[in-house]
XYZ file of C-alpha atoms in Angstrom:
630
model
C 10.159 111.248 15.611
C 7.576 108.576 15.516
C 6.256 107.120 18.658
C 7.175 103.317 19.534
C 4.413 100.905 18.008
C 3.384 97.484 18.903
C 2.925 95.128 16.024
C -1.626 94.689 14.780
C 0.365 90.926 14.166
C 1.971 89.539 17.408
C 5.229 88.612 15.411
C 8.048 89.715 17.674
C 7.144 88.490 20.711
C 7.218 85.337 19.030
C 11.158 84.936 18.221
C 11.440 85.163 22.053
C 10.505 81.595 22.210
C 12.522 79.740 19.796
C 14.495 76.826 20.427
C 18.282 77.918 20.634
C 21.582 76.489 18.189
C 24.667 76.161 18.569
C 26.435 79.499 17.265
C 27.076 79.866 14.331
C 29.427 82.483 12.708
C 30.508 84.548 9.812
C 28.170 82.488 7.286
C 30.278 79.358 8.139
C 28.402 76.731 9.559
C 28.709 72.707 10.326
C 24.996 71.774 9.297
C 23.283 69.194 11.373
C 23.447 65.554 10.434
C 21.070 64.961 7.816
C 19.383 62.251 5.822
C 20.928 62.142 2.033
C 17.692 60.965 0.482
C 17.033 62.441 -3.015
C 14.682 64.809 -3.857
C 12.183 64.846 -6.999
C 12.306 68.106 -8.961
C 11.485 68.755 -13.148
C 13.761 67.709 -15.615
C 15.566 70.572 -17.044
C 13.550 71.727 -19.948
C 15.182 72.003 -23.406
C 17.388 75.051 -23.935
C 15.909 77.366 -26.101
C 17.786 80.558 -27.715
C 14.907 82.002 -29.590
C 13.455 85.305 -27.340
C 10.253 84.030 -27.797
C 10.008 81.299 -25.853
C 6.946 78.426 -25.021
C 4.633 79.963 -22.488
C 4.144 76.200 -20.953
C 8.145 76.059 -20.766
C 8.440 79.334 -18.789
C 5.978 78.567 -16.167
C 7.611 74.894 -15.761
C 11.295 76.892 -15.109
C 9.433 79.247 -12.869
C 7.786 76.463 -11.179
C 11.635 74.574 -10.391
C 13.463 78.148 -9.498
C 10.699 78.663 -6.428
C 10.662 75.057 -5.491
C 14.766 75.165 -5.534
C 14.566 78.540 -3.444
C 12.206 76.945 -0.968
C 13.329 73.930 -0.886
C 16.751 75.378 0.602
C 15.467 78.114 3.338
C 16.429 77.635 6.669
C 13.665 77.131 9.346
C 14.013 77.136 12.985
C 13.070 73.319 12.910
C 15.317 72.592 9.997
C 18.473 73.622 7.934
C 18.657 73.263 4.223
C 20.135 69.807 3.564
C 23.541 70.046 3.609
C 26.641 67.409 4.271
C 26.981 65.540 7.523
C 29.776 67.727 8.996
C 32.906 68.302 6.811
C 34.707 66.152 4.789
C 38.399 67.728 4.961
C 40.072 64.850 3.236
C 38.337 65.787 0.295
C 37.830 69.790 1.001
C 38.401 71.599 -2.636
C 41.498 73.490 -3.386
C 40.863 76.617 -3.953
C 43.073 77.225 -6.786
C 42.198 76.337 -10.273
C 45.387 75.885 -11.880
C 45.490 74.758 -15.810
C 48.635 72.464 -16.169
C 50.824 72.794 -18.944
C 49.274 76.443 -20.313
C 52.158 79.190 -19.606
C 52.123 81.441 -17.132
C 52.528 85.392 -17.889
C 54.047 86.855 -14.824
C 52.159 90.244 -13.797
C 53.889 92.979 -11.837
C 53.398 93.106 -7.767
C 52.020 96.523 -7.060
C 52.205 96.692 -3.181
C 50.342 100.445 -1.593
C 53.006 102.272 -0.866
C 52.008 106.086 0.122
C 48.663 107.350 0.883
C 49.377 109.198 -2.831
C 48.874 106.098 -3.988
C 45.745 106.616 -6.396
C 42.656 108.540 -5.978
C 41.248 108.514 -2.565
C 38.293 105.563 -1.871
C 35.398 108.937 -1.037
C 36.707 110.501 -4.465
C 35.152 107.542 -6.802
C 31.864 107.972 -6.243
C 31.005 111.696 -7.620
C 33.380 110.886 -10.356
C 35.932 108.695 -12.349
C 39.608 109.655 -12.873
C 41.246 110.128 -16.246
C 41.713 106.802 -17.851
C 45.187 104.970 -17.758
C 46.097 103.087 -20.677
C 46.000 99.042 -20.663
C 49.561 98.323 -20.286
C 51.246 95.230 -18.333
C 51.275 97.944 -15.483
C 47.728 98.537 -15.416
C 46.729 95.342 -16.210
C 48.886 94.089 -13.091
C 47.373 96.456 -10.818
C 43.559 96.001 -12.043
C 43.857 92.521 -11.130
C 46.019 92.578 -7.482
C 43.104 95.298 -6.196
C 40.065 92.556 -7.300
C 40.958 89.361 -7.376
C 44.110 88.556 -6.002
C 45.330 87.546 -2.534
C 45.154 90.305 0.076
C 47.160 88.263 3.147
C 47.552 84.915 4.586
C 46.409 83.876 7.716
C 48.477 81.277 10.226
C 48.259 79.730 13.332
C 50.110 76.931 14.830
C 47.630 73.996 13.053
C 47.263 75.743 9.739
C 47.871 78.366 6.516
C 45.256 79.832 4.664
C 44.813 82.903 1.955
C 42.564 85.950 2.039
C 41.420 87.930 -1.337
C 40.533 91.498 -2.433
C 37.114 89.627 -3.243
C 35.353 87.748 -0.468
C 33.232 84.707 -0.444
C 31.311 82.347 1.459
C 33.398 80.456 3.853
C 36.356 81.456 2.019
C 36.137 78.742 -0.423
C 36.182 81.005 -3.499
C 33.983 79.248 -6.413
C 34.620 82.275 -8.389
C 37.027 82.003 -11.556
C 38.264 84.705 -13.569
C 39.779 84.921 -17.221
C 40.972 87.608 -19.061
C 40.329 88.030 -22.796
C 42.363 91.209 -24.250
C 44.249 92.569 -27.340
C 47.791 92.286 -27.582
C 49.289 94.138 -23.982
C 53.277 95.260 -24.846
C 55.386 93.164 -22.057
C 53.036 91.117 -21.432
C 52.018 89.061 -24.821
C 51.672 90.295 -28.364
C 48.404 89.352 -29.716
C 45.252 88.791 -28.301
C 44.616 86.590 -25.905
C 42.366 84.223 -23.625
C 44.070 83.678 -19.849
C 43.045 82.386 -16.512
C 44.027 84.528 -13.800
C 46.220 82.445 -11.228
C 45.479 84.903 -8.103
C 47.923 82.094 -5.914
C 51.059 83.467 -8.244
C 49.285 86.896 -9.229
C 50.056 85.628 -13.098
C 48.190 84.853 -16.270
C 47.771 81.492 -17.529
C 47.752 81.192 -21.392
C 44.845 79.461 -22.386
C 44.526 80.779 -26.368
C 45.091 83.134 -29.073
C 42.564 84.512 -30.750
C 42.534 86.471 -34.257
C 43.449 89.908 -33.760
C 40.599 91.085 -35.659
C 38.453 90.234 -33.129
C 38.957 93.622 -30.742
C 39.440 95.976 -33.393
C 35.777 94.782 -35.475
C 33.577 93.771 -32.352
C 34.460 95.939 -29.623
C 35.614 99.852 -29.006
C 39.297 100.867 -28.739
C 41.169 100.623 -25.646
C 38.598 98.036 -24.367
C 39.205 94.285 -22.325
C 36.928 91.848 -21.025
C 36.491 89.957 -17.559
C 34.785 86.905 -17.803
C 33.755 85.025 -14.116
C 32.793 81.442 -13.740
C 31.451 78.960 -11.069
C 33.004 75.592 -9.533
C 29.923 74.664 -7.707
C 31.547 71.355 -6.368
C 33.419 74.220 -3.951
C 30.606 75.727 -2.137
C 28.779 72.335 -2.050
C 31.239 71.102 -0.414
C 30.052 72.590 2.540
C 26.972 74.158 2.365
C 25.207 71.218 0.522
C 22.146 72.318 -1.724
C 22.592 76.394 -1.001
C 25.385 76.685 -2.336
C 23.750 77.719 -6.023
C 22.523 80.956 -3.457
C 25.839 81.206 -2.077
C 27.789 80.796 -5.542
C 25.987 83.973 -6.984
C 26.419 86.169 -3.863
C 30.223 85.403 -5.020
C 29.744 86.288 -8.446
C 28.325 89.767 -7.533
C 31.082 90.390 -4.697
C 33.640 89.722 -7.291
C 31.587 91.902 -10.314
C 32.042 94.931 -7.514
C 35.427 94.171 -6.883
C 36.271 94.063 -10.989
C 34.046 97.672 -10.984
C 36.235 99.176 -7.907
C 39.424 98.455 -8.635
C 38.947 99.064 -12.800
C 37.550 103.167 -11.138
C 40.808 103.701 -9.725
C 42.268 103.354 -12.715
C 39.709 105.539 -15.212
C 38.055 102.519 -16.711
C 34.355 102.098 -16.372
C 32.398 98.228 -16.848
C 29.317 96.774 -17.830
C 28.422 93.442 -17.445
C 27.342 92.389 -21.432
C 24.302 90.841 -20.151
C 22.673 89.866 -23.413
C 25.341 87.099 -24.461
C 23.998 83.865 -23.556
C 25.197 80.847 -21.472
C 27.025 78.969 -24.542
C 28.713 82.974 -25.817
C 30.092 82.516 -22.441
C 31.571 79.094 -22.315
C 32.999 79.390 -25.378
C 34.825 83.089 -24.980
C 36.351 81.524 -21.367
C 37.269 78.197 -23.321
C 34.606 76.216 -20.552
C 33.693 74.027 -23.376
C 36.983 71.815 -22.161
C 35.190 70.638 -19.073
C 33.832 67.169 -19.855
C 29.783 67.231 -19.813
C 28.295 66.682 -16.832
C 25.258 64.087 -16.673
C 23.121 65.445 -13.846
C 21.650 62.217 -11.595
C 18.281 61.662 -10.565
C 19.709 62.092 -7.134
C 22.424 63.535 -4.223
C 25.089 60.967 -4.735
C 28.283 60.565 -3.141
C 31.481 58.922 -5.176
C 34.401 60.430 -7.491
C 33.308 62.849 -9.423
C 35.676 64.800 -11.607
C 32.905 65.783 -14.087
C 31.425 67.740 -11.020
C 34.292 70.522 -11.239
C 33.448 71.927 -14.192
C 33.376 75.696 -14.203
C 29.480 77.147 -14.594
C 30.139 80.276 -17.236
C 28.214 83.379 -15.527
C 29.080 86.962 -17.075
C 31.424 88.679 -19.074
C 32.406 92.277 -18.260
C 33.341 94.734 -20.504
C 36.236 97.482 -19.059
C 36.585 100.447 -21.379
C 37.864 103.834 -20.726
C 35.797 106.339 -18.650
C 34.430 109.066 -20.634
C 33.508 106.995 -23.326
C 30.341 107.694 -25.252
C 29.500 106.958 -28.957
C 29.973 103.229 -29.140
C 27.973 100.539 -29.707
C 27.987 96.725 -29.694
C 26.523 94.342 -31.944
C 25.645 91.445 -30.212
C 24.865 89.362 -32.794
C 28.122 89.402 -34.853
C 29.932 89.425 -31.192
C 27.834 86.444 -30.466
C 28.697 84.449 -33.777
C 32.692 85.508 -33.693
C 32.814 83.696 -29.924
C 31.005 80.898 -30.766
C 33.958 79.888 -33.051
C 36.407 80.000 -30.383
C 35.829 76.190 -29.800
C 37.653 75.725 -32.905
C 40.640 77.687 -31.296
C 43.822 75.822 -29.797
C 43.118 75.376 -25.743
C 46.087 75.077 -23.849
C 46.230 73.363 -20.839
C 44.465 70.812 -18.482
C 42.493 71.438 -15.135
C 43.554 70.342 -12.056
C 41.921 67.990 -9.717
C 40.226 69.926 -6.618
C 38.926 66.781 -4.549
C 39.574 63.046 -4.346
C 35.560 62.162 -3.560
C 32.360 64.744 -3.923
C 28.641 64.649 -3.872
C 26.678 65.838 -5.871
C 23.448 67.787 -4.717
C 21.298 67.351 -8.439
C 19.417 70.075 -7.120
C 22.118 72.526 -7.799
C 22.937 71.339 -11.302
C 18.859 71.200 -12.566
C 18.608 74.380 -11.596
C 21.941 75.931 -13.112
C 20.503 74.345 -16.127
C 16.800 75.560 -15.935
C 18.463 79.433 -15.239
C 21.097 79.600 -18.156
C 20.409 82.298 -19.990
C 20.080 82.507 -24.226
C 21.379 84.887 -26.417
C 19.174 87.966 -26.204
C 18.925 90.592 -29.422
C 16.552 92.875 -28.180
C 18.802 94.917 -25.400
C 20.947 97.260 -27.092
C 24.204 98.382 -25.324
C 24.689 101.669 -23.790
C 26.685 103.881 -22.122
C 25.265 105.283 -18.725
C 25.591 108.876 -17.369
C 27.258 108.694 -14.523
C 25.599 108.690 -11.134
C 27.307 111.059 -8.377
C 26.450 109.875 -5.106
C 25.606 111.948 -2.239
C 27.812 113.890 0.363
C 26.007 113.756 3.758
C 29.099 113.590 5.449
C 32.668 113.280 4.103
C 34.351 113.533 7.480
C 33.525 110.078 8.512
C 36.000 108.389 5.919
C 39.408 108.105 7.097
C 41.276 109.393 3.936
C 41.924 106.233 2.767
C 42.871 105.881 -1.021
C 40.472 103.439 -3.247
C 43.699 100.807 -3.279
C 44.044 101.346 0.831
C 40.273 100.104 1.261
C 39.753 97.623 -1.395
C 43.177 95.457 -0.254
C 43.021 96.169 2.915
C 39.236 95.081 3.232
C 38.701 91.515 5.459
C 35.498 90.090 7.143
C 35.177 90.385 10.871
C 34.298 87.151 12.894
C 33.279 88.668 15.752
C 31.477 92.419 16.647
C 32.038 93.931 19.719
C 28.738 94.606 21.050
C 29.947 98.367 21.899
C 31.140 100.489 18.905
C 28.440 102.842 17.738
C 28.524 105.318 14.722
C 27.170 108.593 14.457
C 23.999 109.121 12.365
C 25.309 111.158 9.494
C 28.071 108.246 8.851
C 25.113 105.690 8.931
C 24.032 107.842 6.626
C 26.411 108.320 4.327
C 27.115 104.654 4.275
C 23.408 104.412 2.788
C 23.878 106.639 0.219
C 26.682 104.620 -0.862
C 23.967 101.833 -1.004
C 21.880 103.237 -3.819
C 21.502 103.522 -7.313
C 20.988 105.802 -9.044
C 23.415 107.859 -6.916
C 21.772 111.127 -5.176
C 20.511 113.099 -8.812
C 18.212 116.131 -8.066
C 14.638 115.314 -8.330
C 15.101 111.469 -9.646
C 13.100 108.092 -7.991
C 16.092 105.732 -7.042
C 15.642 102.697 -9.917
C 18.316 102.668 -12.404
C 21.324 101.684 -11.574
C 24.359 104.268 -12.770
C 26.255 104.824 -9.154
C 29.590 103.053 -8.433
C 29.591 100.340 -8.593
C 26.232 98.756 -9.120
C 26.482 100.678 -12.362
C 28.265 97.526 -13.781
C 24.729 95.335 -14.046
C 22.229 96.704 -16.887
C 19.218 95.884 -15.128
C 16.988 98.180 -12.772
C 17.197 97.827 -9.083
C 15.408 95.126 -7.804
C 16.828 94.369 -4.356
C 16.274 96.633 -0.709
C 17.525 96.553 2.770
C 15.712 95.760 5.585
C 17.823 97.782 8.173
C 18.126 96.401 12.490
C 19.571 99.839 14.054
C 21.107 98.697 17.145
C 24.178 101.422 18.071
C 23.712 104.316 15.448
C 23.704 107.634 18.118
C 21.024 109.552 17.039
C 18.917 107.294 15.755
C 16.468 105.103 17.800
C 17.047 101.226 18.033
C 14.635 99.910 15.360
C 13.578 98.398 12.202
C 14.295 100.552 9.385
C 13.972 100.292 5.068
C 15.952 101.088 2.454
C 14.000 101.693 -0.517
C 16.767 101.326 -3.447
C 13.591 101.152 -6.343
C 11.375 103.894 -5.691
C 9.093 102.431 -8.110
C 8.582 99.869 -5.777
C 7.448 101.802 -2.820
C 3.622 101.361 -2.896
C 4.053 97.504 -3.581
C 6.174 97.367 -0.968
C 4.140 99.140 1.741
C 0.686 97.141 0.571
C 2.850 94.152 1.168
C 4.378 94.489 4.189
C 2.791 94.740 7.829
C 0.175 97.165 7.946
C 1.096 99.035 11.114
C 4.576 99.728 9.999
C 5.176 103.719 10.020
C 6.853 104.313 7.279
C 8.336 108.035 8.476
C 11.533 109.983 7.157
C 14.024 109.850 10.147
C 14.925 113.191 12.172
C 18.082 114.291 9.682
C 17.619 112.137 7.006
C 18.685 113.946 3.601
C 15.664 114.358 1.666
C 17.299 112.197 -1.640
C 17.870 109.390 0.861
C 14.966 107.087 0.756
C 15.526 105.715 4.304
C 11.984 104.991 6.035
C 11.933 103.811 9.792
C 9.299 101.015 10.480
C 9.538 100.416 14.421
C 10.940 101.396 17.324
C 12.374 98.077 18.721
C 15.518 97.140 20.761
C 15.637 94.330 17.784
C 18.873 93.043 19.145
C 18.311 89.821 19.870
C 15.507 89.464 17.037
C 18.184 89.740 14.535
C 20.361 87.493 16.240
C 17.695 85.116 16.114
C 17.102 85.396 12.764
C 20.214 85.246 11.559
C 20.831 81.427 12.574
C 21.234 82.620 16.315
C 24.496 84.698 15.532
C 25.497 86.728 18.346
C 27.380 88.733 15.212
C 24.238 90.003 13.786
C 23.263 91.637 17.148
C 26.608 92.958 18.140
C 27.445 95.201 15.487
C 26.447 99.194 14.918
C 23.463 97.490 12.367
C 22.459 94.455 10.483
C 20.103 93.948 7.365
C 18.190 91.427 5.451
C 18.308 92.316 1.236
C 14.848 92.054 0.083
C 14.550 90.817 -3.523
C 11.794 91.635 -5.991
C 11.684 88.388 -6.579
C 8.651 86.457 -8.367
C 6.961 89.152 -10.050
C 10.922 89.979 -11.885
C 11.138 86.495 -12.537
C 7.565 86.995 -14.820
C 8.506 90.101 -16.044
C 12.238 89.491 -17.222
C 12.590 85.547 -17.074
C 13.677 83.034 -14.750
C 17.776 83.985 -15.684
C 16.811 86.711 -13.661
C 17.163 84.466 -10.742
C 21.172 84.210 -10.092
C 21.200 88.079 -11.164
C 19.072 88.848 -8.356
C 22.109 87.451 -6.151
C 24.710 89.359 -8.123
C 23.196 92.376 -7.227
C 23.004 91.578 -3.520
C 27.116 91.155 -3.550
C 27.756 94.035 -5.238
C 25.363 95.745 -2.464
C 27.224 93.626 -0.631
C 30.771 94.717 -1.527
C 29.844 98.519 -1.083
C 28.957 97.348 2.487
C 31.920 95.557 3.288
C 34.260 98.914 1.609
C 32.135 101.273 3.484
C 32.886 100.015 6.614
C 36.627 99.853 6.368
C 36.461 103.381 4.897
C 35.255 104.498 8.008
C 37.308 102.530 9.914
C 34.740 99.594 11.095
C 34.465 96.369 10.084
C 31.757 94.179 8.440
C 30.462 90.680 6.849
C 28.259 88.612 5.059
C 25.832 86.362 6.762
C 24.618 83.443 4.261
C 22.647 81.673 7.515
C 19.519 83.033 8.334
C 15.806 82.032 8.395
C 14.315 83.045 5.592
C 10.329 82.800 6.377
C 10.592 84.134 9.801
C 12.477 87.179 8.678
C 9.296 87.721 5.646
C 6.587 86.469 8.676
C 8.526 89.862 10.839
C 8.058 92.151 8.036
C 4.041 90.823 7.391
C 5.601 89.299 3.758
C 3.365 86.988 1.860
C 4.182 84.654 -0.630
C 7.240 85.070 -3.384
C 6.830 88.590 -4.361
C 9.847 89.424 -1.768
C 12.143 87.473 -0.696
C 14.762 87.988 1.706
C 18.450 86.711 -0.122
C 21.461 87.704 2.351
C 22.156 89.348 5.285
C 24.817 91.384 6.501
C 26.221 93.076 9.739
C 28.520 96.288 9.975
C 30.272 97.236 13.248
C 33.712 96.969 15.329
C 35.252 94.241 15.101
C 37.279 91.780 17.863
C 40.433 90.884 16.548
C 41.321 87.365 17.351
C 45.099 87.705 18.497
C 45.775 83.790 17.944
C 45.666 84.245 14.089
C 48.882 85.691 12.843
C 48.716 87.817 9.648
C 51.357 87.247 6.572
C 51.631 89.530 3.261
C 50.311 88.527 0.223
C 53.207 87.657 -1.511
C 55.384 86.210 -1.084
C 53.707 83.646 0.188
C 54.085 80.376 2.735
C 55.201 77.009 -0.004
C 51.953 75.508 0.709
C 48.238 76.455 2.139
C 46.946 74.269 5.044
């Protein structure tokens, strides 16, 4: 073991002096009153679907994506500008509903036995024997990813839980379905919106039946995910773009889980661009939205318009062989605005504001049509087996609907090393594959994005027996090692910890009782202290934005949810608790680890430990559900 250091940089002793907040919890927050003045940034640059694109341009986008993410950090002196308190006349519903289309009923699949599918541990050192896509499957896929897990109660109010979390429960996340004909269920192909609320379908269009058999491999479907924006600004003012796309990649792990339990493997088909994607989801509906030159306050409607962000492909498990041309793909969807679009949105809110921060930089992100990617198939990555006896023998359905954010931690539960362990192994990859550097990404379930690892884990040890309070890192690009040691502070260690597998790129950093550090820095949450660990994700973030464009920038999010996800299912699978913290301070927690300009940037935090029940809060299935939601 390495010997306790003190820092070259007084840092630390620093965050022992800060001025103290009111607590804030569970990455819901009432920001301080604020001034609602605008805020100059670029005008979103033309949109451009050529690969080669204006050097000038580039550097202009670059330029408005680090002003936006610096612009909304959170300082000790001052919060990202956000609403003054919250508005609940006008809070969003949180269920997009398209009047008029019909609704396809799907089948309730409630767990049963502990037989019920292949166990949660089981998934990641392989995939099951494919199903076929039936109403059956279909059903199932969709209640262990996106539907409601449980409703909450007390005496004042009624709210919903779902297989996929988000930030403050709001859920901007929107999911359609776009499949061949499915027997029971409708008999050609088809575009729906899922309706998690009713756990049924909504008909949106029909689409030639050509177009699965000619574009795409047998026995294939696709997920497509959108954005309301309008619902995460609604609280969290201009960081809600951040928070958004920490959604998107909680609910692209969720997709990946629950499609594993049933044999199907996904990738997300990254190299469609923005308008592919509007048009495949029918998002082309929405009225345009003229951004304004400032925050504004008023009605709205334009503002809840759903932001296309991925498609995912879901194919059988196994598969190997195929390929998919992008290009004829690409020029097949971009007729389906000619297609009959049934149904009209809903309203969400009475009044909104607009933060034109969010909107410009939505715009300046969108990403073109990209030719030069070709897809593939990835080997699958087995991930390692430090210590199977920690999980609790749930199955993969137990864990992924059973799965809820703590509030509070205890500030007592501890977990043995090897299950810290194990829970890290679950974090990487490229799985555990004899003699390979951790970069590409072919492990459940980050195995869904196509893009290398670009995100680590700054770990806060605080009740792991075994292991020494501390700051540890997760190293989850191995290729990024040397940058990240010249970056970071200088006296930092950098040593294997006593029993740490050999494939497990865990390095410790300090030996510090960091409790209250990470409380600190985690907008004064007592959460981020009490639990068995915490950790700040660390993107790769300017020099990726260079090397693979400024799209890159919500992607970079994704893949902090779906680390994210695997966090929050680890936990439960071990029978602990976790949750997402969207508050922190993001300079102070780069000025801790000696960080210097954009190069890293730390995205989301997160806390794992036991959690306190809160026994005023009554717990109600699923479905069926109360009439109405408070």
């Amino acid at each position: 073991m390495s010997p306790s250091l003190s820092l070259r940089n007084p840092s630390l002793p620093f965050f022992h002096f800060l001025p103290s907040t009111s607590l804030i919890r569970n990455r819901s927050f009432q920001q301080p009153l604020m001034s609602f003045s605008s805020s100059s940034s670029p005008s979103s640059s033309s949109t451009n679907t050529e690969q080669q694109q204006n050097q000038n341009i580039d550097e202009n986008k670059l330029t408005h994506v680090l002003k936006y993410h610096n612009q909304t950090k959170h300082a000790f002196n001052n919060y990202a500008r956000g609403p003054h308190g919250l508005d609940w006349a006008n809070q969003p519903n949180p269920f997009r509903r398209f009047l008029s289309s019909p609704l396809l009923s799907l089948q309730h699949l409630p767990i049963q036995t502990p037989e019920n599918g292949p166990l949660y541990s089981s998934l990641f050192l392989s995939l099951p024997s494919p199903k076929p896509i039936s109403k059956s499957t279909i059903s199932q896929f969709l209640y262990d990813s996106l539907a409601l897990s449980a409703w909450k109660a007390t005496s004042f109010s009624t709210w919903s839980l779902r297989v996929n979390p988000s930030s403050g429960n709001l859920h901007p996340t929107e999911a359609y379905i776009i499949a061949p004909a499915i027997e029971s269920l409708y008999d050609t192909s088809f575009v729906a919106h899922y309706a998690p609320k009713e756990h049924s379908l909504e008909l949106r269009a029909q689409i030639p039946s050509g177009f699965f058999s000619k574009l795409l491999p047998s026995n294939c479907f696709l997920v497509g995910l959108s954005s309301i924006f309008w619902r995460e600004a609604w609280k969290y003012g201009e960081r809600a773009f951040r928070y958004c796309n920490h959604d998107v990649g909680h609910a692209i792990a969720a997709v990946t889980m629950a499609a594993a339990g049933l044999g199907w493997d996904v990738k997300v088909l990254d190299s469609l661009g923005c308008e592919e994607l509007k048009c495949l989801m029918g998002l082309h509906v929405f009225p345009e939205f003229e951004i304004p030159s400032k925050a504004v306050k008023g009605k709205i409607p334009e503002i809840e318009f759903e932001h296309p962000d991925c498609v995912i492909l879901v194919y059988p498990s196994g598969s190997n062989g195929f390929d998919v041309d992008y290009k004829e793909l690409s020029s097949a969807i971009l007729q389906f605005n000619k297609l009959e679009w049934v149904g009209k949105p809903n309203s969400l809110s009475k009044e909104h504001i607009c933060w034109d921060i969010i909107h410009r930089t939505a715009e300046v992100v969108k990403k073109p049509l990209t030719l030069g990617d070709r897809f593939s198939v990835e080997p699958f990555g087995r991930s390692g087996v430090y210590s199977e006896a920690s999980y609790k023998g749930y199955t993969v359905r137990e864990v992924v609907r059973k799965r809820r954010s703590a509030v509070d931690m205890d500030g007592v539960t501890g977990i043995e090393r090897d299950t810290f362990y194990q829970i890290l192994a679950h974090c990487l990859p490229s799985g555990c594959q004899t003699g390979d550097k951790q970069r590409r990404q072919l492990a459940l379930p980050f195995r869904a994005l196509p893009w290398d690892a670009e995100v680590h884990a700054a770990l806060f040890v605080h009740r792991v027996v075994g292991l020494p309070q501390g700051l540890y890192f997760l190293v989850r690009n191995e290729y990024h090692f040397d940058e990240l040691k010249k970056a970071m502070n200088p006296d930092f260690v950098w040593a294997k910890p006593e029993g740490c597998p050999d494939d497990l790129p865990l390095y410790e950093l300090l030996r510090y009782d960091c409790r209250q550090v990470s409380r600190q820095l985690s907008c004064h949450q007592d959460i981020a202290s009490d639990g068995c660990f915490s950790l700040g994700m660390l993107a790769r973030l300017e020099p990726t934005l260079r090397e693979k464009n400024v799209w890159m920038y919500p992607r970079l999010f994704w893949e902090t949810g779906v680390l994210g996800q695997v966090l929050y299912l680890e936990a439960h699978a071990v029978g602990i608790s976790a949750t997402g913290i969207g508050c922190f301070f993001d300079d102070p927690v780069h000025q801790l680890l000696g960080l210097k300009g954009s190069s890293f940037q730390s995205l989301y935090h997160f806390t794992v430990g036991g959690p306190v029940s809160d026994k005023r809060i009554m717990s109600l299935p699923a479905y069926p559900g109360p009439d109405l939601d408070g």
